[in-house]
Coordinates of C-alpha atoms in Angstrom, one line a residue:
Chain A
M6 CA 160.3 115.6 134.7
K7 CA 162.7 113.6 136.9
K8 CA 162.4 109.8 136.5
I9 CA 162.6 107.4 139.4
L10 CA 163.0 103.6 139.3
I11 CA 161.1 101.8 142.1
V12 CA 162.2 98.3 142.9
D13 CA 160.1 96.1 145.1
D14 CA 158.7 92.6 144.9
S15 CA 155.4 93.7 146.5
N16 CA 153.0 94.9 143.9
S17 CA 151.1 96.9 146.4
M18 CA 154.2 98.6 147.7
R19 CA 155.3 99.5 144.2
Q20 CA 151.8 100.9 143.6
M21 CA 151.9 103.0 146.8
V22 CA 155.4 104.4 146.3
S23 CA 154.6 105.0 142.6
F24 CA 151.3 106.8 143.5
T25 CA 153.1 109.0 146.1
L26 CA 155.9 109.9 143.7
R27 CA 153.5 110.7 140.8
Q28 CA 151.6 113.0 143.1
G29 CA 154.9 114.7 143.8
G30 CA 155.4 115.3 140.1
F31 CA 157.8 112.6 139.2
D32 CA 157.9 110.1 136.4
V33 CA 158.1 106.5 137.6
I34 CA 159.2 103.2 136.3
E35 CA 158.9 99.9 138.2
A36 CA 160.9 96.7 138.6
E37 CA 160.0 93.5 140.6
H38 CA 163.5 92.7 141.7
G39 CA 167.2 93.6 141.3
Q40 CA 167.7 91.8 138.0
D41 CA 164.5 93.3 136.6
A42 CA 165.8 96.7 137.7
L43 CA 169.2 96.2 135.9
N44 CA 167.3 95.1 132.7
K45 CA 165.2 98.3 132.9
L46 CA 168.3 100.4 133.5
A47 CA 169.8 99.0 130.3
A48 CA 166.9 100.5 128.4
A49 CA 166.2 103.7 130.2
T50 CA 168.0 106.4 132.1
V51 CA 166.8 107.3 135.6
D52 CA 167.6 110.1 138.0
M53 CA 167.1 108.0 141.1
I54 CA 166.4 104.5 142.5
I55 CA 164.3 103.5 145.4
T56 CA 164.7 99.8 146.2
D57 CA 163.6 97.2 148.7
L58 CA 166.2 95.1 150.4
N59 CA 164.8 91.5 150.5
M60 CA 163.7 90.5 147.0
P61 CA 163.8 87.2 145.0
V62 CA 166.3 86.8 142.1
M63 CA 168.5 89.7 143.2
D64 CA 168.3 91.6 146.5
G65 CA 168.7 95.3 147.0
I66 CA 172.3 95.3 148.2
T67 CA 173.5 93.3 145.2
L68 CA 171.4 95.6 143.0
I69 CA 173.2 98.7 144.4
Q70 CA 176.6 97.1 144.0
N71 CA 175.8 96.4 140.3
V72 CA 174.2 99.8 139.7
R73 CA 177.3 101.6 141.0
K74 CA 179.3 99.9 138.3
I75 CA 177.2 101.6 135.6
P76 CA 179.1 104.9 134.8
A77 CA 175.9 106.9 134.4
M78 CA 174.6 105.7 137.8
K79 CA 177.8 106.2 139.8
L80 CA 176.5 109.4 141.5
K81 CA 172.8 109.0 141.2
P82 CA 170.9 108.8 144.6
I83 CA 169.7 105.4 145.7
L84 CA 167.4 105.0 148.7
M85 CA 166.6 101.7 150.4
L86 CA 163.0 101.4 151.4
T87 CA 162.6 98.3 153.6
T88 CA 161.1 96.8 156.7
E89 CA 164.6 96.0 157.8
G90 CA 166.0 98.3 160.4
L91 CA 169.1 96.5 161.7
A92 CA 172.2 98.7 162.0
T93 CA 174.4 96.0 160.5
K94 CA 172.1 95.8 157.4
K95 CA 172.1 99.6 157.1
E96 CA 175.9 99.5 157.2
E97 CA 175.9 96.9 154.4
G98 CA 173.7 99.2 152.4
R99 CA 175.9 102.2 153.0
A100 CA 179.0 100.2 152.0
A101 CA 177.3 99.1 148.8
G102 CA 176.7 102.7 147.9
A103 CA 173.1 103.5 149.1
T104 CA 172.4 107.2 149.6
G105 CA 169.8 106.7 152.4
W106 CA 167.7 104.1 154.2
I107 CA 164.0 104.4 155.0
V108 CA 162.2 101.9 157.2
K109 CA 158.7 100.9 156.0
P110 CA 156.0 101.9 156.5
F111 CA 156.9 105.2 154.8
D112 CA 155.2 108.5 155.3
P113 CA 154.3 109.9 151.8
E114 CA 155.2 113.5 152.7
K115 CA 158.5 112.5 154.3
L116 CA 159.3 110.3 151.3
L117 CA 158.8 113.2 149.0
Q118 CA 160.9 115.5 151.2
T119 CA 163.7 113.0 151.3
V120 CA 163.6 112.5 147.6
A121 CA 163.7 116.3 147.1
K122 CA 166.7 116.5 149.5
V123 CA 168.8 113.9 147.7
L124 CA 167.8 114.5 144.1
P125 CA 170.0 117.1 142.5
Chain B
M14 CA 171.1 35.7 192.1
D15 CA 168.7 33.3 190.4
L16 CA 167.7 34.8 187.4
N17 CA 164.6 32.7 186.8
T18 CA 162.5 33.6 184.1
S19 CA 159.5 34.2 186.3
T20 CA 161.4 36.6 188.4
I21 CA 162.6 38.1 185.4
F22 CA 159.2 38.0 184.0
N23 CA 157.9 39.1 187.4
E24 CA 160.4 41.9 187.4
S25 CA 159.7 42.3 183.8
S26 CA 156.0 42.2 184.3
S27 CA 156.4 44.8 187.1
V28 CA 158.1 47.1 184.6
S29 CA 156.1 46.1 181.6
P30 CA 153.1 48.3 182.2
T31 CA 155.3 51.4 182.0
E32 CA 157.1 50.3 178.9
D33 CA 153.9 49.3 177.3
G34 CA 152.4 52.7 178.2
M35 CA 155.4 54.4 176.7
A36 CA 155.2 52.3 173.6
A37 CA 151.5 53.0 173.4
N38 CA 152.2 56.7 173.8
Q39 CA 154.8 56.6 171.2
L40 CA 152.5 54.8 168.8
S41 CA 149.8 57.3 169.5
L42 CA 152.2 60.1 169.0
E43 CA 153.4 58.7 165.7
A44 CA 149.9 58.3 164.6
E45 CA 149.1 61.9 165.5
F46 CA 152.3 63.1 163.9
S47 CA 151.6 61.2 160.7
R48 CA 148.0 62.5 160.6
Y49 CA 148.9 66.2 161.0
L50 CA 152.3 66.5 159.3
P51 CA 150.7 67.1 155.8
H52 CA 148.7 69.9 157.4
L53 CA 151.9 72.0 157.6
S54 CA 152.2 72.5 153.9
K55 CA 148.5 73.2 153.6
M56 CA 148.7 75.7 156.4
S57 CA 151.5 77.5 154.7
E58 CA 149.5 77.5 151.5
Q59 CA 146.5 79.0 153.4
L60 CA 148.8 81.7 154.7
K61 CA 150.2 82.4 151.3
Q62 CA 146.8 82.7 149.8
T63 CA 145.6 84.9 152.6
S64 CA 148.5 87.2 152.1
Q65 CA 147.8 87.4 148.3
Q66 CA 144.1 88.2 149.0
I67 CA 145.1 91.0 151.3
E68 CA 147.5 92.4 148.7
T69 CA 144.9 92.3 146.0
A70 CA 142.4 94.1 148.3
V71 CA 145.0 96.7 149.2
M72 CA 145.9 97.3 145.6
D73 CA 142.2 97.7 144.7
V74 CA 141.8 100.3 147.5
C75 CA 145.0 102.0 146.5
G76 CA 143.9 102.1 142.9
S77 CA 140.6 103.7 143.9
F78 CA 142.4 106.3 146.1
Q79 CA 144.7 107.1 143.2
G80 CA 141.6 107.7 141.0
I81 CA 140.0 109.9 143.7
A82 CA 143.2 111.9 144.2
E83 CA 143.7 112.4 140.5
R84 CA 140.1 113.5 139.9
A85 CA 140.3 115.9 143.0
M86 CA 143.6 117.4 141.7
A87 CA 142.1 117.8 138.2
T88 CA 139.0 119.5 139.5
V89 CA 141.2 121.9 141.6
S90 CA 143.4 122.5 138.6
R91 CA 140.5 123.3 136.3
G92 CA 139.0 125.6 138.9
K93 CA 142.3 127.5 139.3
S94 CA 142.7 127.7 135.5
F95 CA 139.2 129.1 135.2
L96 CA 139.8 131.8 137.7
R97 CA 143.5 132.2 136.6
D98 CA 144.3 132.6 140.3
G99 CA 146.7 129.8 140.5
D100 CA 148.6 130.9 137.3
P101 CA 149.3 134.6 137.4
G102 CA 151.9 134.2 134.7
N103 CA 149.4 133.1 132.1
N104 CA 148.4 136.2 130.1
S105 CA 146.9 134.5 127.1
Q106 CA 143.4 135.1 128.4
P107 CA 142.1 137.8 130.7
S108 CA 140.9 136.7 134.1
F109 CA 137.4 136.9 135.2
E110 CA 138.5 139.5 137.8
S111 CA 140.3 141.6 135.2
L112 CA 137.2 141.5 132.9
I113 CA 135.1 142.9 135.7
Q114 CA 137.7 145.5 136.5
Q115 CA 137.9 146.4 132.8
C116 CA 134.1 146.7 132.6
S117 CA 134.0 148.9 135.6
Q118 CA 136.8 151.1 134.2
T119 CA 134.9 151.4 130.9
L120 CA 131.7 152.4 132.8
V121 CA 133.6 155.0 134.7
H122 CA 135.1 156.3 131.5
V123 CA 131.6 156.5 129.8
L124 CA 130.1 158.2 132.9
N125 CA 133.0 160.8 133.0
T126 CA 132.6 161.5 129.2
T127 CA 128.9 161.9 129.6
K128 CA 129.4 164.2 132.6
E129 CA 131.9 166.2 130.6
S130 CA 129.3 166.4 127.7
G131 CA 126.7 167.6 130.2
E132 CA 129.1 170.3 131.5
V133 CA 129.8 171.4 127.9
S134 CA 126.1 171.6 127.3
S135 CA 125.6 173.5 130.5
R136 CA 128.3 176.0 129.4
A137 CA 126.6 176.3 126.0
I138 CA 123.3 177.0 127.7
E139 CA 124.9 179.7 129.8
R140 CA 126.4 181.3 126.7
I141 CA 123.1 181.2 124.9
K142 CA 121.6 182.9 127.9
L143 CA 124.3 185.6 127.7
M144 CA 123.6 185.9 123.9
D145 CA 119.9 186.3 124.7
A146 CA 120.7 189.0 127.2
A147 CA 122.9 190.7 124.6
S148 CA 120.0 190.4 122.1
Q149 CA 117.7 192.1 124.6
K150 CA 120.2 195.0 124.8
I151 CA 120.3 195.2 121.0
S152 CA 116.5 195.3 121.0
S153 CA 116.6 198.1 123.5
A154 CA 119.1 200.0 121.4
I155 CA 116.9 199.4 118.3
R156 CA 114.0 200.9 120.2
E157 CA 116.1 203.9 120.9
L158 CA 117.1 204.1 117.3
E159 CA 113.3 203.9 116.4
A160 CA 112.6 206.7 118.8
I161 CA 115.4 208.8 117.2
S162 CA 114.1 207.9 113.7
S163 CA 110.6 208.9 114.7
G164 CA 112.0 212.2 116.1
N165 CA 113.9 212.7 112.8
K166 CA 110.7 212.1 110.8
I167 CA 108.9 214.8 112.8
M168 CA 111.8 217.1 112.6
A169 CA 111.9 216.6 108.7
L170 CA 108.2 217.3 108.5
N171 CA 108.5 220.4 110.6
A172 CA 111.5 221.5 108.5
R173 CA 109.4 221.1 105.3
I174 CA 106.6 223.1 106.9
E175 CA 109.0 225.9 107.9
A176 CA 110.6 225.8 104.5
A177 CA 107.2 226.2 102.9
H178 CA 106.5 229.2 105.1
A179 CA 109.8 230.7 104.1
G180 CA 109.0 230.5 100.4
E181 CA 111.8 230.7 97.9
I182 CA 114.4 231.4 100.6
G183 CA 113.5 228.1 102.2
A184 CA 113.6 226.1 99.0
G185 CA 117.1 224.7 99.7
F186 CA 116.1 224.0 103.3
A187 CA 113.1 222.0 101.9
V188 CA 115.4 219.8 99.8
V189 CA 117.5 219.1 102.9
A190 CA 114.3 218.3 104.9
V191 CA 113.2 215.8 102.2
E192 CA 116.6 214.3 102.1
V193 CA 116.6 213.9 106.0
A194 CA 113.1 212.3 105.7
E195 CA 114.4 209.8 103.1
Q196 CA 117.5 209.0 105.1
T197 CA 115.3 208.5 108.2
E198 CA 113.0 206.2 106.1
R199 CA 116.1 204.1 105.0
S200 CA 117.4 204.1 108.5
Q201 CA 114.0 202.9 109.8
K202 CA 114.0 200.0 107.2
V203 CA 117.5 198.9 108.3
T204 CA 116.4 199.1 111.9
D205 CA 113.4 197.0 111.1
R206 CA 115.5 194.4 109.4
V207 CA 118.0 194.3 112.3
K208 CA 115.0 194.1 114.7
D209 CA 113.6 191.1 112.7
M210 CA 117.1 189.4 112.7
V211 CA 117.5 189.9 116.4
S212 CA 114.0 188.5 117.0
E213 CA 114.8 185.5 114.8
L214 CA 118.1 185.0 116.6
R215 CA 116.3 185.2 120.0
N216 CA 113.8 182.6 118.8
L217 CA 116.5 180.4 117.6
A218 CA 118.5 180.8 120.7
G219 CA 115.4 180.1 122.8
S220 CA 114.5 176.9 121.0
T221 CA 118.2 175.7 121.1
L222 CA 118.3 176.5 124.8
Q223 CA 115.2 174.5 125.3
D224 CA 116.5 171.5 123.3
L225 CA 119.9 171.6 125.1
Q226 CA 118.2 171.8 128.5
Q227 CA 115.9 168.9 127.7
M228 CA 118.7 166.8 126.3
N229 CA 120.8 167.6 129.3
L230 CA 118.1 166.5 131.7
R231 CA 117.4 163.3 129.6
D232 CA 121.1 162.4 129.4
L233 CA 121.6 162.9 133.1
A234 CA 118.5 160.7 133.9
Q235 CA 119.7 158.0 131.4
V236 CA 123.2 158.0 132.6
E237 CA 122.1 157.7 136.2
E238 CA 119.8 154.8 135.2
C239 CA 122.5 153.2 133.2
R240 CA 125.0 153.6 136.0
R241 CA 122.6 152.0 138.5
D242 CA 122.0 149.0 136.1
V243 CA 125.7 148.5 135.4
D244 CA 126.5 149.0 139.0
E245 CA 124.0 146.3 140.0
A246 CA 125.3 144.0 137.2
L247 CA 128.9 144.5 138.2
Y248 CA 128.0 144.0 141.9
G249 CA 126.2 140.8 141.0
L250 CA 129.2 139.6 138.9
Q251 CA 131.6 140.5 141.7
S252 CA 129.5 138.7 144.2
A253 CA 129.3 135.6 141.9
H254 CA 133.0 135.8 141.3
A255 CA 133.8 136.2 145.0
E256 CA 131.5 133.2 145.7
M257 CA 133.1 131.2 143.0
K258 CA 136.5 132.1 144.2
N259 CA 135.6 131.1 147.8
M260 CA 134.2 127.9 146.4
M261 CA 137.3 127.2 144.4
T262 CA 139.5 128.1 147.4
Q263 CA 137.5 125.7 149.5
M264 CA 137.6 123.0 146.8
S265 CA 141.4 123.5 146.5
R266 CA 141.7 123.2 150.3
D267 CA 139.5 120.1 150.3
G268 CA 141.5 118.7 147.5
E269 CA 144.7 119.2 149.4
L270 CA 143.2 117.7 152.5
L271 CA 142.0 114.8 150.5
V272 CA 145.5 114.2 149.1
A273 CA 146.8 114.4 152.6
D274 CA 144.2 112.0 153.8
I275 CA 145.1 109.7 151.0
G276 CA 148.7 110.0 152.1
S277 CA 147.7 108.9 155.5
A278 CA 145.7 106.0 154.1
V279 CA 148.7 105.0 151.9
R280 CA 150.8 104.9 155.1
G281 CA 148.1 102.9 156.8
M282 CA 147.7 100.4 154.0
Q283 CA 151.4 99.5 154.2
F284 CA 150.4 97.3 157.1
Q285 CA 149.7 94.8 154.3
D286 CA 153.4 94.8 153.2
R287 CA 154.5 94.1 156.8
V288 CA 151.8 91.5 157.3
S289 CA 152.7 89.8 154.1
Q290 CA 156.4 89.7 155.0
R291 CA 155.6 88.3 158.5
I292 CA 153.3 85.7 156.9
A293 CA 156.1 84.9 154.4
H294 CA 158.5 84.4 157.3
V295 CA 156.1 82.1 159.1
V296 CA 155.5 80.2 155.9
H297 CA 159.2 79.8 155.4
D298 CA 159.5 78.4 159.0
L299 CA 156.5 76.1 158.5
E300 CA 158.1 74.7 155.3
T301 CA 161.4 74.2 157.0
L302 CA 159.7 72.5 159.9
K303 CA 157.8 70.3 157.5
S304 CA 160.9 69.4 155.6
R305 CA 162.7 68.4 158.8
L306 CA 159.8 66.5 160.1
S307 CA 159.3 64.7 156.8
N308 CA 162.8 63.3 157.2
C309 CA 162.1 62.1 160.8
P310 CA 161.9 58.2 161.0
V311 CA 158.7 58.4 163.0
N312 CA 156.9 59.7 159.9
S313 CA 156.5 56.4 158.2
N314 CA 152.8 55.9 158.2
N315 CA 150.4 56.8 155.5
N316 CA 149.6 60.5 155.7
E317 CA 146.4 60.4 153.7
I318 CA 144.4 59.4 156.7
A319 CA 144.8 63.0 157.9
N320 CA 143.3 64.6 154.9
N321 CA 139.8 64.8 156.2
D322 CA 140.9 65.5 159.7
G323 CA 141.7 68.7 161.5
F324 CA 140.2 71.3 159.2
S325 CA 136.9 71.8 160.9
S326 CA 137.4 75.5 161.4
Y327 CA 137.7 76.2 157.7
T328 CA 134.6 77.7 156.2
M329 CA 135.6 79.3 152.9
L330 CA 135.8 77.5 149.7
E331 CA 139.3 78.7 149.0
E332 CA 140.7 77.4 152.3
R333 CA 138.8 74.1 152.0
E334 CA 140.3 73.7 148.5
V335 CA 143.8 74.3 149.9
A336 CA 143.1 71.7 152.6
G337 CA 141.9 69.3 150.0
I338 CA 138.5 68.9 151.6
A339 CA 136.4 71.0 149.2
D340 CA 133.1 69.5 148.2
E341 CA 130.5 70.8 145.7
E342 CA 129.9 74.1 147.4
Q343 CA 129.1 77.7 146.8
G344 CA 131.9 80.1 146.1
A345 CA 132.3 83.7 147.2
G346 CA 130.0 86.1 145.4
E347 CA 127.8 83.4 143.9
V348 CA 124.1 83.8 144.5
V349 CA 121.7 81.0 145.0
L350 CA 118.0 81.5 145.4
F351 CA 115.9 79.0 147.1

C-alpha cells in the first residue's frame, strides 16, 4: 500500500485529506507543519507528500526545499494543497520542487485522480 | 496695532469656543479610545475561539462521516464476499450461484439416470413379452407333440391287436408295438415335464413382468414428484438469490452514492478551513492594530474602565469569559430545573 504524508496545521483539513486518501486505498501519516514533517520523514519512508503552504514553524515552500535535499525524496511527488492561488506563489512552489498545486477547497475525487496521476 | 489683552482676549474669546470644542472633542475621543482599545484583543480572542469551535464541530462531523463511510463500505464488501460476485478470482469456496447450478445439474443427472433405468425396464418388459410369446409357441408345439403321442399310442394299441390276430407270425410285430407304446409313454412324460417347465417359466415371466411394470410406473411417478419438488426448491433458491443479488447490488450502489455524498460533504466542510484562515487574518490585523494603537500617546488613560462597557451583545458564557464580564452563569449543555 502506498504511503502519503499529509502536512497541514489545520486538524480538520488533515482529517479530511486523510479520510479521502484512506478511502482511495492509501496509507496516511500526518504532520502539523514543515519541521514536524521532516521529523516524520527521518523515521519513515513515504511515496508522496501533500503539504499546505502557510504553516507555523516551517512553511510548505521551505519544507519542499528541505525534502528535495533528502536523496530518497528527490523524485517523489509533492503536491501543494493551499488556499493560496497567486501565480507568484505557485512559481515559488514550482521552483522549490513541487510537483503540483491544488487550491482549497479540494474535490475528493479530483484529489484522488491527481494523486493517481503523479504517483508512480 | 494695539494688542491689548482684551482685544486679544476678545479675539481670543471669539476663537476660544472652537478651540474649546476641539479640545473637548479630543478629550472625548481619547476617553472613547481608551475605553475601547482593550476590546481589540478580546475581539481577536473571540474570533480565535469561534474558529476553534467551528473546527471542532467540523472534525466531529467529519469523524462521523468517516465512520458511516467505513461501515457502508464494510457492508458492501461483506455482501459481495457472500455472493462472491465482486471477487471472481476467489475459488476457495463455491458461490451461491454455482451451488444452485451444481444442484440443478445433479438433479438433471439423477433424472436422466432414472429415465435410462425406466427405458431399460421397458426394454426388459418387451423382451419378457417376447419370451412369453415364444413360450406360447412352445406350448402349441407341445400340444402337437401330445397329439402325435396320442396317435402313436393308438397306433401301438392297434398294432398289438393286429399282431394278436396274426398269431405267431405277428409275435415280432407285437414286440415292436410294445416298444413303440413304451417310447410313446416316455415321450409323453418328457412332453409333460417340458409343459410344466414352460408353464412355470410363463408364470415367472408373468409375475416379473407385473413387478417391472409396477416398479416402472412407481419410479416414474416418484421421479416426476421429486423433479417438481426440487424444481420448486431450486426456483425458490434462485428467486431468493436473485433478490439478494439485487439487494446487494442496490446496497453496493447506495454505498457508492453514500461515499460520493460524503465526498461532497467533505468538500463542503472545507469552508471551515477557509473561514478559519480568514478569521486568522482578521485576528492578525486586529492584533497589529492594537499594538500600534497601544503605542499611540493618546492612549494614556486607565483602560480598565472599559471592561464592563461595550459587550452588551455577548450572550454566551464563553464570549463573556473572553470579554472578562462573566458572572455566575449557566454554561452550554448544563440543565437547571426550576
